[in-house]
């Protein structure tokens, strides 16, 4: 009877562009044993050809009498995403950075960043600002329309610069220059929980957290109980909360000059 066969063409999968397979499912007719060939290259031991890329292939079966049957089929490529992500970064506490990635030119159906502290402005964008307050590993996963995925990661180290700027002198003489004394927060500061000022005898003369003393917008104006205090050195104490939850107690002195 005439030599006939059925071949199965399996397209490359998400594991790689050269993972296609062609093999014989069944052969009938002709005279066994059979020999097999793909694009004219005979197989010595198997009717299965692996590690094939997308393209057109001619599969041939030859029986013991030299009778030939062949079929032509095509393997189709899938969209396998590839991610090109940037180098690890370092950022100061309170500052932002940008995390970004490029992919090969395929259509993506899903983009997803995952991280430990939810500090990304956009978790489904290839490029997005990030505001980490602790060292953070950002992992990006993308999915193509063929449901193939790829992942890569980026590590951002946060430098804990806990800056608070404090003048060492002020002159509350109502000339519009250095009339108030206060603390200026750096970018890493969340809030001042407490800010107290004491005279040399340890008496509290200014407190931004006290109902007894009026808190001025720009800090202490050099007055206590409605009267301007004398020139001299005064001690300040502050309780500072930072963006990462750290709370520190700071202290120093300031010279009041009239």
Short mmCIF file of C-alpha atoms in Angstrom, two decimals:
data_model
loop_
_atom_site.label_atom_id
_atom_site.label_comp_id
_atom_site.label_asym_id
_atom_site.label_seq_id
_atom_site.Cartn_x
_atom_site.Cartn_y
_atom_site.Cartn_z
CA UNK A 1 0.00 0.00 0.00
CA UNK A 2 1.15 3.57 -0.52
CA UNK A 3 3.51 5.00 2.06
CA UNK A 4 1.81 7.61 4.29
CA UNK A 5 2.52 9.19 7.64
CA UNK A 6 1.38 11.87 10.03
CA UNK A 7 3.88 14.37 11.50
CA UNK A 8 3.29 16.66 14.50
CA UNK A 9 4.77 20.14 14.38
CA UNK A 10 5.14 21.67 17.86
CA UNK A 11 5.98 25.37 17.92
CA UNK A 12 8.80 26.72 20.08
CA UNK A 13 7.62 27.57 23.60
CA UNK A 14 8.38 30.13 26.27
CA UNK A 15 11.56 28.29 27.26
CA UNK A 16 13.40 29.52 24.17
CA UNK A 17 13.25 30.41 20.50
CA UNK A 18 14.84 27.06 19.52
CA UNK A 19 12.56 24.68 21.42
CA UNK A 20 10.39 23.56 18.51
CA UNK A 21 9.83 19.84 17.86
CA UNK A 22 8.80 17.82 14.78
CA UNK A 23 8.16 14.11 15.04
CA UNK A 24 6.23 11.34 13.36
CA UNK A 25 3.01 10.37 15.08
CA UNK A 26 2.28 7.34 12.89
CA UNK A 27 3.39 5.68 9.63
CA UNK A 28 1.38 3.29 7.51
CA UNK A 29 1.80 1.59 4.18
CA UNK A 30 5.11 1.03 2.45
CA UNK A 31 7.58 -1.51 3.79
CA UNK A 32 9.37 -1.18 7.11
CA UNK A 33 11.93 -0.37 8.38
CA UNK A 34 11.54 3.32 7.74
CA UNK A 35 14.11 6.10 7.59
CA UNK A 36 13.34 9.72 8.44
CA UNK A 37 14.74 13.03 7.25
CA UNK A 38 14.19 16.70 7.96
CA UNK A 39 15.05 19.11 5.18
CA UNK A 40 17.12 16.37 3.54
CA UNK A 41 19.17 15.58 6.64
CA UNK A 42 18.48 12.01 7.72
CA UNK A 43 18.06 11.01 11.34
CA UNK A 44 20.19 8.05 12.38
CA UNK A 45 18.26 6.98 15.45
CA UNK A 46 14.94 8.73 15.87
CA UNK A 47 11.94 10.11 14.10
CA UNK A 48 11.97 13.12 16.47
CA UNK A 49 13.75 16.42 15.71
CA UNK A 50 14.22 18.85 18.57
CA UNK A 51 15.72 22.29 19.24
CA UNK A 52 14.11 23.78 16.17
CA UNK A 53 13.49 27.47 15.53
CA UNK A 54 10.55 29.01 13.73
CA UNK A 55 10.45 28.39 9.98
CA UNK A 56 9.29 26.05 7.20
CA UNK A 57 10.41 22.42 7.34
CA UNK A 58 10.07 19.45 4.99
CA UNK A 59 9.71 16.13 6.80
CA UNK A 60 10.42 13.00 4.78
CA UNK A 61 9.83 9.29 5.39
CA UNK A 62 11.59 6.63 3.26
CA UNK A 63 10.62 2.97 3.43
CA UNK A 64 12.81 -0.10 2.86
CA UNK A 65 12.03 -0.10 -0.88
CA UNK A 66 13.12 3.50 -1.33
CA UNK A 67 9.58 4.83 -1.56
CA UNK A 68 9.36 8.43 -0.36
CA UNK A 69 6.60 10.43 1.28
CA UNK A 70 7.00 13.95 2.60
CA UNK A 71 5.06 16.84 4.07
CA UNK A 72 5.76 20.51 4.58
CA UNK A 73 4.89 22.33 7.77
CA UNK A 74 5.74 25.52 9.60
CA UNK A 75 6.83 26.29 13.14
CA UNK A 76 5.72 29.64 14.52
CA UNK A 77 7.67 31.74 16.98
CA UNK A 78 6.14 32.88 20.26
CA UNK A 79 6.70 36.27 21.80
CA UNK A 80 9.27 35.71 24.52
CA UNK A 81 9.95 38.89 26.50
CA UNK A 82 13.45 39.94 27.40
CA UNK A 83 14.15 42.56 30.07
CA UNK A 84 17.05 44.99 30.08
CA UNK A 85 17.06 46.56 33.54
CA UNK A 86 19.44 49.15 34.92
CA UNK A 87 22.26 48.81 37.42
CA UNK A 88 21.72 48.82 41.18
CA UNK A 89 21.33 52.32 42.60
CA UNK A 90 21.91 54.36 45.74
CA UNK A 91 19.70 57.22 46.95
CA UNK A 92 19.62 59.49 49.99
CA UNK A 93 16.75 59.11 52.45
CA UNK A 94 14.01 61.54 51.46
CA UNK A 95 15.07 61.69 47.81
CA UNK A 96 13.60 59.91 44.84
CA UNK A 97 15.17 57.92 42.05
CA UNK A 98 13.89 56.36 38.84
CA UNK A 99 13.72 52.64 38.21
CA UNK A 100 13.37 51.66 34.59
CA UNK A 101 13.56 48.74 32.21
CA UNK A 102 13.59 48.16 28.48
CA UNK A 103 12.24 45.10 26.70
CA UNK A 104 12.57 43.62 23.26
CA UNK A 105 10.04 44.99 20.83
CA UNK A 106 7.04 42.78 21.59
CA UNK A 107 3.55 43.45 22.85
CA UNK A 108 3.19 43.07 26.61
CA UNK A 109 -0.10 42.23 28.29
CA UNK A 110 1.12 42.66 31.85
CA UNK A 111 3.82 44.69 33.61
CA UNK A 112 4.23 44.22 37.34
CA UNK A 113 6.75 45.62 39.82
CA UNK A 114 6.88 44.05 43.26
CA UNK A 115 8.83 45.47 46.18
CA UNK A 116 8.91 45.28 49.94
CA UNK A 117 7.70 48.75 50.90
CA UNK A 118 5.29 49.91 48.15
CA UNK A 119 7.44 52.91 47.34
CA UNK A 120 6.87 53.00 43.58
CA UNK A 121 4.70 55.67 42.04
CA UNK A 122 3.53 53.26 39.33
CA UNK A 123 3.70 49.50 39.75
CA UNK A 124 2.67 48.64 36.17
CA UNK A 125 4.98 51.00 34.24
CA UNK A 126 8.35 50.19 32.73
CA UNK A 127 9.68 53.53 33.99
CA UNK A 128 8.57 54.94 37.33
CA UNK A 129 9.81 57.16 40.17
CA UNK A 130 10.68 55.36 43.40
CA UNK A 131 10.74 56.74 46.93
CA UNK A 132 12.34 54.06 49.11
CA UNK A 133 12.98 54.76 52.79
CA UNK A 134 14.88 51.52 53.35
CA UNK A 135 17.10 49.33 51.19
CA UNK A 136 14.71 47.79 48.69
CA UNK A 137 14.80 45.10 46.02
CA UNK A 138 12.43 45.86 43.15
CA UNK A 139 11.43 42.89 40.98
CA UNK A 140 9.91 43.42 37.53
CA UNK A 141 7.89 40.72 35.77
CA UNK A 142 6.46 41.14 32.28
CA UNK A 143 4.12 38.86 30.33
CA UNK A 144 3.69 38.67 26.56
CA UNK A 145 0.51 37.98 24.64
CA UNK A 146 1.66 34.35 24.34
CA UNK A 147 1.74 34.14 28.16
CA UNK A 148 5.53 34.02 28.29
CA UNK A 149 7.12 35.80 31.23
CA UNK A 150 10.49 37.28 32.12
CA UNK A 151 11.74 38.76 35.39
CA UNK A 152 14.67 40.82 36.58
CA UNK A 153 15.47 42.80 39.70
CA UNK A 154 17.06 46.04 40.82
CA UNK A 155 18.45 46.81 44.28
CA UNK A 156 18.28 50.36 45.66
CA UNK A 157 20.39 51.20 48.70
CA UNK A 158 19.16 54.07 50.87
CA UNK A 159 21.80 56.27 52.51
CA UNK A 160 20.46 57.48 55.86
CA UNK A 161 21.52 61.13 55.89
CA UNK A 162 19.60 62.51 58.86
CA UNK A 163 20.11 66.22 58.26
CA UNK A 164 18.68 68.91 60.50
CA UNK A 165 20.02 72.43 59.97
CA UNK A 166 20.37 74.59 63.09
CA UNK A 167 21.81 78.13 63.30
CA UNK A 168 24.17 78.85 66.18
CA UNK A 169 23.00 82.44 66.69
CA UNK A 170 20.09 84.79 65.94
CA UNK A 171 19.19 88.43 66.59
CA UNK A 172 15.51 89.05 67.38
CA UNK A 173 15.64 92.83 66.94
CA UNK A 174 12.80 93.08 64.43
CA UNK A 175 15.04 94.11 61.54
CA UNK A 176 13.72 91.29 59.39
CA UNK A 177 17.03 89.40 59.43
CA UNK A 178 17.55 86.35 61.64
CA UNK A 179 14.71 87.39 63.94
CA UNK A 180 13.63 83.81 64.67
CA UNK A 181 15.40 80.69 65.80
CA UNK A 182 14.17 77.31 64.63
CA UNK A 183 15.16 74.02 63.10
CA UNK A 184 15.20 73.49 59.35
CA UNK A 185 14.47 69.87 58.36
CA UNK A 186 16.42 68.03 55.70
CA UNK A 187 14.61 65.87 53.17
CA UNK A 188 14.82 62.85 55.46
CA UNK A 189 12.76 64.46 58.26
CA UNK A 190 9.08 63.59 58.65
CA UNK A 191 8.28 65.87 61.60
CA UNK A 192 9.55 67.54 64.74
CA UNK A 193 7.76 65.86 67.61
CA UNK A 194 9.21 68.22 70.19
CA UNK A 195 11.25 71.42 70.16
CA UNK A 196 12.05 73.01 73.52
CA UNK A 197 14.37 75.86 74.50
CA UNK A 198 15.77 76.38 78.02
CA UNK A 199 17.67 79.16 79.72
CA UNK A 200 20.92 78.55 81.60
CA UNK A 201 19.04 77.66 84.80
CA UNK A 202 17.08 74.94 82.98
CA UNK A 203 13.77 76.80 82.85
CA UNK A 204 11.59 76.06 79.84
CA UNK A 205 11.08 79.30 77.92
CA UNK A 206 9.85 78.01 74.57
CA UNK A 207 8.08 74.83 73.51
CA UNK A 208 6.37 74.17 70.23
CA UNK A 209 4.49 71.30 71.84
CA UNK A 210 3.42 73.24 74.97
CA UNK A 211 0.11 75.02 75.50
CA UNK A 212 1.84 77.51 77.82
CA UNK A 213 4.10 78.98 75.15
CA UNK A 214 2.89 80.28 71.80
CA UNK A 215 4.51 78.48 68.88
CA UNK A 216 5.57 80.90 66.19
CA UNK A 217 5.56 79.84 62.56
CA UNK A 218 9.28 80.48 62.10
CA UNK A 219 10.42 79.35 65.55
CA UNK A 220 11.31 81.23 68.71
CA UNK A 221 11.20 85.02 68.49
CA UNK A 222 13.28 85.65 71.62
CA UNK A 223 10.30 86.39 73.85
CA UNK A 224 9.16 84.67 77.05
CA UNK A 225 5.88 85.51 78.77
CA UNK A 226 5.49 88.51 76.50
CA UNK A 227 8.92 89.97 77.26
CA UNK A 228 12.12 89.82 75.25
CA UNK A 229 14.80 87.80 77.02
CA UNK A 230 18.37 88.95 77.56
CA UNK A 231 21.27 88.24 75.27
CA UNK A 232 23.02 85.00 76.08
CA UNK A 233 23.34 81.31 75.34
CA UNK A 234 20.24 79.12 75.39
CA UNK A 235 19.91 75.35 75.14
CA UNK A 236 17.54 73.62 72.75
CA UNK A 237 16.28 70.03 72.69
CA UNK A 238 14.39 68.40 69.83
CA UNK A 239 12.73 65.07 69.15
CA UNK A 240 12.86 64.33 65.44
CA UNK A 241 10.98 61.64 63.49
CA UNK A 242 12.42 60.57 60.13
CA UNK A 243 10.73 59.10 57.07
CA UNK A 244 11.90 55.58 57.89
CA UNK A 245 10.32 55.70 61.36
CA UNK A 246 13.54 56.40 63.24
CA UNK A 247 13.20 58.87 66.13
CA UNK A 248 16.26 60.74 67.42
CA UNK A 249 16.78 63.20 70.24
CA UNK A 250 18.95 66.17 69.28
CA UNK A 251 20.27 69.03 71.36
CA UNK A 252 22.56 72.03 71.15
CA UNK A 253 22.81 75.68 72.05
CA UNK A 254 22.14 78.99 70.37
CA UNK A 255 23.42 82.49 71.11
CA UNK A 256 20.82 85.25 71.26
CA UNK A 257 22.29 88.60 70.23
CA UNK A 258 20.47 91.89 70.63
#
